[in-house]
mmCIF file of C-alpha atoms in Angstrom:
data_model
loop_
_atom_site.group_PDB
_atom_site.id
_atom_site.type_symbol
_atom_site.label_atom_id
_atom_site.label_comp_id
_atom_site.label_asym_id
_atom_site.label_seq_id
_atom_site.Cartn_x
_atom_site.Cartn_y
_atom_site.Cartn_z
ATOM 1 C CA UNK A 272 -0.128 -0.018 0.121
ATOM 2 C CA UNK A 273 1.158 3.644 -0.578
ATOM 3 C CA UNK A 274 0.638 4.225 3.056
ATOM 4 C CA UNK A 275 -0.487 2.786 6.348
ATOM 5 C CA UNK A 276 -4.432 3.577 5.712
ATOM 6 C CA UNK A 277 -6.326 0.612 7.097
ATOM 7 C CA UNK A 278 -9.662 -0.421 5.580
ATOM 8 C CA UNK A 279 -11.474 -3.677 6.548
ATOM 9 C CA UNK A 280 -11.840 -6.020 3.280
ATOM 10 C CA UNK A 281 -15.548 -6.333 3.651
ATOM 11 C CA UNK A 282 -16.209 -2.629 3.218
ATOM 12 C CA UNK A 283 -17.008 -2.653 -0.428
ATOM 13 C CA UNK A 284 -19.834 -5.084 -0.127
ATOM 14 C CA UNK A 285 -21.008 -3.334 2.834
ATOM 15 C CA UNK A 286 -21.085 -0.136 1.229
ATOM 16 C CA UNK A 287 -23.262 -1.437 -1.655
ATOM 17 C CA UNK A 288 -25.603 -3.171 0.666
ATOM 18 C CA UNK A 289 -26.133 0.211 2.539
ATOM 19 C CA UNK A 290 -26.563 1.877 -0.935
ATOM 20 C CA UNK A 291 -29.260 -0.612 -2.223
ATOM 21 C CA UNK A 292 -31.013 -0.594 1.109
ATOM 22 C CA UNK A 293 -30.290 -4.147 2.248
ATOM 23 C CA UNK A 294 -28.213 -3.241 5.188
ATOM 24 C CA UNK A 295 -29.610 -1.485 8.192
ATOM 25 C CA UNK A 296 -27.037 0.722 10.146
ATOM 26 C CA UNK A 297 -26.664 -0.039 13.676
ATOM 27 C CA UNK A 298 -26.677 2.563 16.416
ATOM 28 C CA UNK A 299 -23.211 3.724 17.337
ATOM 29 C CA UNK A 300 -22.302 3.482 20.918
ATOM 30 C CA UNK A 301 -20.724 6.105 23.018
ATOM 31 C CA UNK A 302 -16.786 6.070 23.375
ATOM 32 C CA UNK A 303 -13.868 8.104 24.385
ATOM 33 C CA UNK A 304 -10.177 8.081 23.597
ATOM 34 C CA UNK A 305 -7.335 10.114 24.851
ATOM 35 C CA UNK A 306 -4.119 11.477 23.192
ATOM 36 C CA UNK A 307 -1.821 11.495 26.021
ATOM 37 C CA UNK A 308 1.039 13.957 25.558
ATOM 38 C CA UNK A 309 4.362 14.548 27.283
ATOM 39 C CA UNK A 310 7.261 17.141 26.754
ATOM 40 C CA UNK A 311 10.251 15.785 24.881
ATOM 41 C CA UNK A 312 12.281 18.992 24.935
ATOM 42 C CA UNK A 313 11.678 19.449 21.211
ATOM 43 C CA UNK A 314 7.864 19.262 21.261
ATOM 44 C CA UNK A 315 5.331 16.701 22.507
ATOM 45 C CA UNK A 316 5.402 13.107 22.040
ATOM 46 C CA UNK A 317 2.214 11.038 21.940
ATOM 47 C CA UNK A 318 1.423 7.698 23.618
ATOM 48 C CA UNK A 319 0.232 5.123 21.114
ATOM 49 C CA UNK A 320 -0.591 1.415 21.472
ATOM 50 C CA UNK A 321 -0.529 -1.184 18.588
ATOM 51 C CA UNK A 322 -3.666 -3.322 18.550
ATOM 52 C CA UNK A 323 -2.877 -6.911 18.532
ATOM 53 C CA UNK A 324 -2.810 -8.730 15.157
ATOM 54 C CA UNK A 325 -5.444 -11.157 16.316
ATOM 55 C CA UNK A 326 -7.910 -8.440 16.989
ATOM 56 C CA UNK A 327 -10.999 -8.776 14.602
ATOM 57 C CA UNK A 328 -11.151 -5.164 14.111
ATOM 58 C CA UNK A 329 -8.063 -2.908 13.058
ATOM 59 C CA UNK A 330 -5.749 -5.619 14.103
ATOM 60 C CA UNK A 331 -1.974 -4.426 13.951
ATOM 61 C CA UNK A 332 -3.038 -0.784 13.671
ATOM 62 C CA UNK A 333 -1.758 1.975 16.050
ATOM 63 C CA UNK A 334 -4.292 3.725 18.342
ATOM 64 C CA UNK A 335 -4.801 5.831 21.423
ATOM 65 C CA UNK A 336 -5.978 4.448 24.734
ATOM 66 C CA UNK A 337 -9.795 4.393 24.780
ATOM 67 C CA UNK A 338 -12.977 2.584 24.806
ATOM 68 C CA UNK A 339 -16.602 2.449 25.471
ATOM 69 C CA UNK A 340 -18.725 4.429 27.996
ATOM 70 C CA UNK A 341 -19.982 2.591 31.033
ATOM 71 C CA UNK A 342 -23.740 3.091 31.165
ATOM 72 C CA UNK A 343 -23.332 3.323 35.167
ATOM 73 C CA UNK A 344 -21.344 6.616 34.772
ATOM 74 C CA UNK A 345 -24.451 8.341 33.539
ATOM 75 C CA UNK A 346 -26.417 8.000 36.855
ATOM 76 C CA UNK A 347 -23.778 7.491 39.674
ATOM 77 C CA UNK A 348 -22.508 10.530 41.358
ATOM 78 C CA UNK A 349 -18.801 11.047 40.341
ATOM 79 C CA UNK A 350 -16.356 12.855 42.572
ATOM 80 C CA UNK A 351 -15.411 15.818 40.058
ATOM 81 C CA UNK A 352 -13.411 19.091 39.869
ATOM 82 C CA UNK A 353 -12.694 21.403 36.948
ATOM 83 C CA UNK A 354 -15.152 22.608 34.368
ATOM 84 C CA UNK A 355 -18.796 21.600 35.405
ATOM 85 C CA UNK A 356 -20.944 18.962 33.891
ATOM 86 C CA UNK A 357 -23.236 21.667 32.557
ATOM 87 C CA UNK A 358 -20.131 23.137 30.846
ATOM 88 C CA UNK A 359 -18.869 19.742 29.400
ATOM 89 C CA UNK A 360 -22.400 19.055 28.217
ATOM 90 C CA UNK A 361 -22.275 22.305 26.072
ATOM 91 C CA UNK A 362 -18.949 21.554 24.985
ATOM 92 C CA UNK A 363 -19.572 17.867 23.802
ATOM 93 C CA UNK A 364 -22.963 18.528 22.365
ATOM 94 C CA UNK A 365 -24.860 16.252 24.800
ATOM 95 C CA UNK A 366 -26.741 16.262 28.099
ATOM 96 C CA UNK A 367 -25.135 16.431 31.340
ATOM 97 C CA UNK A 368 -25.615 12.868 32.331
ATOM 98 C CA UNK A 369 -24.007 11.809 29.108
ATOM 99 C CA UNK A 370 -21.256 14.499 29.361
ATOM 100 C CA UNK A 371 -20.201 12.949 32.728
ATOM 101 C CA UNK A 372 -20.142 9.356 31.430
ATOM 102 C CA UNK A 373 -18.099 10.392 28.300
ATOM 103 C CA UNK A 374 -15.568 12.273 30.438
ATOM 104 C CA UNK A 375 -15.432 9.470 32.886
ATOM 105 C CA UNK A 376 -14.833 7.216 30.031
ATOM 106 C CA UNK A 377 -11.900 9.161 28.792
ATOM 107 C CA UNK A 378 -10.244 9.115 32.188
ATOM 108 C CA UNK A 379 -11.222 5.377 33.076
ATOM 109 C CA UNK A 380 -9.755 4.139 29.923
ATOM 110 C CA UNK A 381 -6.527 6.010 30.010
ATOM 111 C CA UNK A 382 -5.918 4.420 33.423
ATOM 112 C CA UNK A 383 -7.114 0.895 32.227
ATOM 113 C CA UNK A 384 -5.123 0.849 29.230
ATOM 114 C CA UNK A 385 -1.957 3.064 30.076
ATOM 115 C CA UNK A 386 -1.913 3.106 33.867
ATOM 116 C CA UNK A 387 -2.250 6.937 33.885
ATOM 117 C CA UNK A 388 -4.913 8.475 36.346
ATOM 118 C CA UNK A 389 -6.326 11.891 35.726
ATOM 119 C CA UNK A 390 -7.414 12.368 39.158
ATOM 120 C CA UNK A 391 -6.101 13.578 42.743
ATOM 121 C CA UNK A 392 -7.156 14.065 46.182
ATOM 122 C CA UNK A 393 -8.249 17.787 45.366
ATOM 123 C CA UNK A 394 -8.598 20.430 42.664
ATOM 124 C CA UNK A 395 -4.831 21.115 42.769
ATOM 125 C CA UNK A 396 -3.196 17.741 43.088
ATOM 126 C CA UNK A 397 -2.791 14.787 40.892
ATOM 127 C CA UNK A 398 -2.016 11.178 42.130
ATOM 128 C CA UNK A 399 1.674 10.220 41.915
ATOM 129 C CA UNK A 400 2.696 6.600 40.998
ATOM 130 C CA UNK A 401 -0.078 4.215 40.218
ATOM 131 C CA UNK A 402 1.864 1.220 40.263
ATOM 132 C CA UNK A 403 1.692 -1.542 42.754
ATOM 133 C CA UNK A 404 -0.622 -4.547 43.724
ATOM 134 C CA UNK A 405 -3.137 -2.608 45.336
ATOM 135 C CA UNK A 406 -3.626 -0.295 42.430
ATOM 136 C CA UNK A 407 -3.363 -3.121 39.892
ATOM 137 C CA UNK A 408 -6.259 -5.037 41.723
ATOM 138 C CA UNK A 409 -8.582 -1.850 41.278
ATOM 139 C CA UNK A 410 -7.575 -1.413 37.621
ATOM 140 C CA UNK A 411 -8.392 -4.980 36.824
ATOM 141 C CA UNK A 412 -11.707 -4.473 38.593
ATOM 142 C CA UNK A 413 -12.507 -1.684 36.515
ATOM 143 C CA UNK A 414 -11.318 -3.544 33.292
ATOM 144 C CA UNK A 415 -13.923 -6.453 34.447
ATOM 145 C CA UNK A 416 -16.598 -3.790 35.301
ATOM 146 C CA UNK A 417 -16.732 -5.231 38.606
ATOM 147 C CA UNK A 418 -16.137 -1.770 39.998
ATOM 148 C CA UNK A 419 -17.753 1.223 38.713
ATOM 149 C CA UNK A 420 -15.519 4.261 38.357
ATOM 150 C CA UNK A 421 -17.553 6.478 40.947
ATOM 151 C CA UNK A 422 -16.948 3.553 43.606
ATOM 152 C CA UNK A 423 -13.238 3.687 42.546
ATOM 153 C CA UNK A 424 -12.845 7.236 43.210
ATOM 154 C CA UNK A 425 -14.817 7.005 46.477
ATOM 155 C CA UNK A 426 -12.584 4.199 47.604
ATOM 156 C CA UNK A 427 -9.479 6.253 46.991
ATOM 157 C CA UNK A 428 -10.731 9.396 48.162
ATOM 158 C CA UNK A 429 -9.985 10.936 44.731
ATOM 159 C CA UNK A 430 -11.809 13.499 42.432
ATOM 160 C CA UNK A 431 -11.920 13.422 38.606
ATOM 161 C CA UNK A 432 -9.616 16.228 37.190
ATOM 162 C CA UNK A 433 -11.897 17.329 34.259
ATOM 163 C CA UNK A 434 -9.599 20.301 33.922
ATOM 164 C CA UNK A 435 -6.684 18.120 32.740
ATOM 165 C CA UNK A 436 -8.719 17.156 29.548
ATOM 166 C CA UNK A 437 -9.304 19.032 26.259
ATOM 167 C CA UNK A 438 -12.013 17.992 23.883
ATOM 168 C CA UNK A 439 -10.373 17.788 20.436
ATOM 169 C CA UNK A 440 -12.477 16.114 17.791
ATOM 170 C CA UNK A 441 -15.508 13.809 17.468
ATOM 171 C CA UNK A 442 -15.704 10.973 14.877
ATOM 172 C CA UNK A 443 -18.660 8.434 14.258
ATOM 173 C CA UNK A 444 -17.989 4.965 12.527
ATOM 174 C CA UNK A 445 -19.537 5.026 9.061
ATOM 175 C CA UNK A 446 -22.955 3.519 8.878
ATOM 176 C CA UNK A 447 -21.908 0.507 6.860
ATOM 177 C CA UNK A 448 -19.766 -0.907 9.739
ATOM 178 C CA UNK A 449 -21.218 -3.781 11.865
ATOM 179 C CA UNK A 450 -19.325 -2.120 14.878
ATOM 180 C CA UNK A 451 -20.119 1.424 15.335
ATOM 181 C CA UNK A 452 -18.922 4.048 17.867
ATOM 182 C CA UNK A 453 -19.560 7.673 18.486
ATOM 183 C CA UNK A 454 -16.234 8.831 19.758
ATOM 184 C CA UNK A 455 -14.897 11.735 21.226
ATOM 185 C CA UNK A 456 -11.238 12.507 21.102
ATOM 186 C CA UNK A 457 -9.357 14.332 24.038
ATOM 187 C CA UNK A 458 -5.994 15.533 24.826
ATOM 188 C CA UNK A 459 -4.243 15.448 28.104
ATOM 189 C CA UNK A 460 -0.751 15.915 29.442
ATOM 190 C CA UNK A 461 1.048 13.153 31.365
ATOM 191 C CA UNK A 462 0.771 14.109 35.025
ATOM 192 C CA UNK A 463 4.206 14.477 36.744
ATOM 193 C CA UNK A 464 5.259 11.430 38.569
ATOM 194 C CA UNK A 465 3.280 8.988 36.744
ATOM 195 C CA UNK A 466 4.323 6.863 33.914
ATOM 196 C CA UNK A 467 2.783 4.876 31.067
ATOM 197 C CA UNK A 468 2.832 1.148 30.756
ATOM 198 C CA UNK A 469 1.315 -1.343 28.451
ATOM 199 C CA UNK A 470 -1.813 -2.398 30.595
ATOM 200 C CA UNK A 471 -3.994 -3.400 27.657
ATOM 201 C CA UNK A 472 -4.811 -6.896 26.844
ATOM 202 C CA UNK A 473 -5.663 -5.807 23.145
ATOM 203 C CA UNK A 474 -2.427 -4.205 22.651
ATOM 204 C CA UNK A 475 1.125 -5.855 22.124
ATOM 205 C CA UNK A 476 3.173 -2.707 22.003
ATOM 206 C CA UNK A 477 3.205 0.859 23.100
ATOM 207 C CA UNK A 478 5.284 3.811 22.011
ATOM 208 C CA UNK A 479 6.021 7.474 22.833
ATOM 209 C CA UNK A 480 6.342 9.102 19.381
ATOM 210 C CA UNK A 481 5.986 12.717 18.114
ATOM 211 C CA UNK A 482 3.035 13.419 15.919
ATOM 212 C CA UNK A 483 5.394 14.082 12.798
ATOM 213 C CA UNK A 484 7.109 10.846 13.168
ATOM 214 C CA UNK A 485 4.320 8.863 13.282
ATOM 215 C CA UNK A 486 2.483 10.667 10.404
ATOM 216 C CA UNK A 487 5.768 10.233 8.483
ATOM 217 C CA UNK A 488 5.832 6.531 9.264
ATOM 218 C CA UNK A 489 2.298 6.264 8.288
ATOM 219 C CA UNK A 490 2.978 8.091 4.801
ATOM 220 C CA UNK A 491 5.951 5.567 4.158
ATOM 221 C CA UNK A 492 3.370 2.414 4.934
ATOM 222 C CA UNK A 493 5.412 1.558 8.201
ATOM 223 C CA UNK A 494 2.535 2.208 10.651
ATOM 224 C CA UNK A 495 -1.004 1.047 10.182
ATOM 225 C CA UNK A 496 -3.629 3.297 11.279
ATOM 226 C CA UNK A 497 -7.446 4.176 10.921
ATOM 227 C CA UNK A 498 -8.408 7.610 9.369
ATOM 228 C CA UNK A 499 -9.181 9.321 12.848
ATOM 229 C CA UNK A 500 -5.765 8.532 14.216
ATOM 230 C CA UNK A 501 -3.862 9.777 11.349
ATOM 231 C CA UNK A 502 -6.187 12.894 10.976
ATOM 232 C CA UNK A 503 -5.517 13.759 14.720
ATOM 233 C CA UNK A 504 -1.763 13.217 14.538
ATOM 234 C CA UNK A 505 -1.573 15.677 11.561
ATOM 235 C CA UNK A 506 -3.661 18.124 13.679
ATOM 236 C CA UNK A 507 -1.418 17.966 16.604
ATOM 237 C CA UNK A 508 1.650 18.566 14.673
ATOM 238 C CA UNK A 509 1.626 22.387 14.878
ATOM 239 C CA UNK A 510 1.502 22.273 18.560
ATOM 240 C CA UNK A 511 4.828 22.854 20.248
ATOM 241 C CA UNK A 512 4.099 21.499 23.809
ATOM 242 C CA UNK A 513 1.247 19.688 25.566
ATOM 243 C CA UNK A 514 0.102 22.968 27.059
ATOM 244 C CA UNK A 515 -0.195 24.368 23.416
ATOM 245 C CA UNK A 516 -2.478 21.290 22.658
ATOM 246 C CA UNK A 517 -4.698 21.882 25.443
ATOM 247 C CA UNK A 518 -5.062 25.566 24.595
ATOM 248 C CA UNK A 519 -5.785 24.645 21.002
ATOM 249 C CA UNK A 520 -8.442 22.203 22.203
ATOM 250 C CA UNK A 521 -10.517 25.085 23.594
ATOM 251 C CA UNK A 522 -11.514 26.267 20.126
ATOM 252 C CA UNK A 523 -11.635 23.005 18.180
ATOM 253 C CA UNK A 524 -14.724 22.075 16.276
ATOM 254 C CA UNK A 525 -16.480 19.092 17.542
ATOM 255 C CA UNK A 526 -18.901 18.789 14.582
ATOM 256 C CA UNK A 527 -18.933 14.922 14.103
ATOM 257 C CA UNK A 528 -16.891 13.496 11.170
ATOM 258 C CA UNK A 529 -19.013 10.750 9.421
ATOM 259 C CA UNK A 530 -17.793 8.978 6.410
ATOM 260 C CA UNK A 531 -20.316 9.128 3.352
ATOM 261 C CA UNK A 532 -20.562 6.507 0.670
ATOM 262 C CA UNK A 533 -22.335 7.122 -2.680
ATOM 263 C CA UNK A 534 -22.385 5.447 -6.110
ATOM 264 C CA UNK A 535 -20.896 7.615 -9.012
ATOM 265 C CA UNK A 536 -20.597 6.458 -12.514
ATOM 266 C CA UNK A 537 -20.423 2.709 -11.573
ATOM 267 C CA UNK A 538 -18.009 2.957 -8.666
ATOM 268 C CA UNK A 539 -18.442 3.468 -4.973
ATOM 269 C CA UNK A 540 -17.136 6.644 -3.584
ATOM 270 C CA UNK A 541 -16.045 6.834 0.146
ATOM 271 C CA UNK A 542 -15.211 10.262 1.638
ATOM 272 C CA UNK A 543 -14.692 11.955 4.904
ATOM 273 C CA UNK A 544 -15.984 15.564 5.118
ATOM 274 C CA UNK A 545 -13.036 17.735 5.554
ATOM 275 C CA UNK A 546 -10.523 14.925 5.075
ATOM 276 C CA UNK A 547 -9.827 14.635 1.510
ATOM 277 C CA UNK A 548 -6.814 12.185 1.852
ATOM 278 C CA UNK A 549 -9.084 9.416 2.912
ATOM 279 C CA UNK A 550 -11.242 9.478 -0.157
ATOM 280 C CA UNK A 551 -11.539 6.210 -1.769
ATOM 281 C CA UNK A 552 -12.813 4.845 -5.137
ATOM 282 C CA UNK A 553 -14.044 1.429 -5.410
ATOM 283 C CA UNK A 554 -14.832 0.047 -8.859
ATOM 284 C CA UNK A 555 -18.093 -1.705 -9.022
ATOM 285 C CA UNK A 556 -17.730 -5.440 -8.863
ATOM 286 C CA UNK A 557 -14.642 -5.234 -6.817
ATOM 287 C CA UNK A 558 -14.836 -7.627 -3.851
ATOM 288 C CA UNK A 559 -12.143 -5.959 -1.638
ATOM 289 C CA UNK A 560 -10.801 -2.479 -0.700
#
């Protein structure tokens, strides 16, 4: 391939089925993912993980820590500091309960998959080292959904630091996909004293890499990525530090990006509004992308 763009081989058939009305789109589930940044002295590096090749979806592709929203976070009272739930609801374009759940998912998934926790004992502090048997037991319970995030924070006497997150963009999985997610992408800086580790069972490798290096490796076909991943990396490139990225996040447009598929002159044309580099033309009758 010319670059590291990842497309499932069954997309052409599913796109045609959607176009002729034989495929009914599934409702996307809410999700959150976090571009965790650290200072390198010459700009920020982003923490990325490589999905195991055995994964049914995007096996071998590089991504950020993230995952689905836990419905319990809509209703449970979560210990919270930073911008209010109402502020986040307005920023994310959802109701207050949904906003709480999405922000919780971003913080929880970063802890579950990278071992980094954006929480502290009060509004001015963040926890230090989160390694150790007791922390790992809680992390495993969160992964297994045996422990809600609200109860985890209560047990630890911690508050979620929503001020450490910046909402960056929002992508919705195309309508022809069998698994669909409505995903909010966030940026955050690695808290002082904490360190990342590969805590995800879905990843076989993690790496700190500058957005420019990751994008160049993608362009050479060395790193496999889905469209939202490479798009966000390119957007991060102008930021000279994690602080600059968090500042830039305040004015980012969160209009959802949703792929569009249409039939034009005997071929399927797949586009992502505002992201021309991902446009794909699939001749009629072609079985694979």
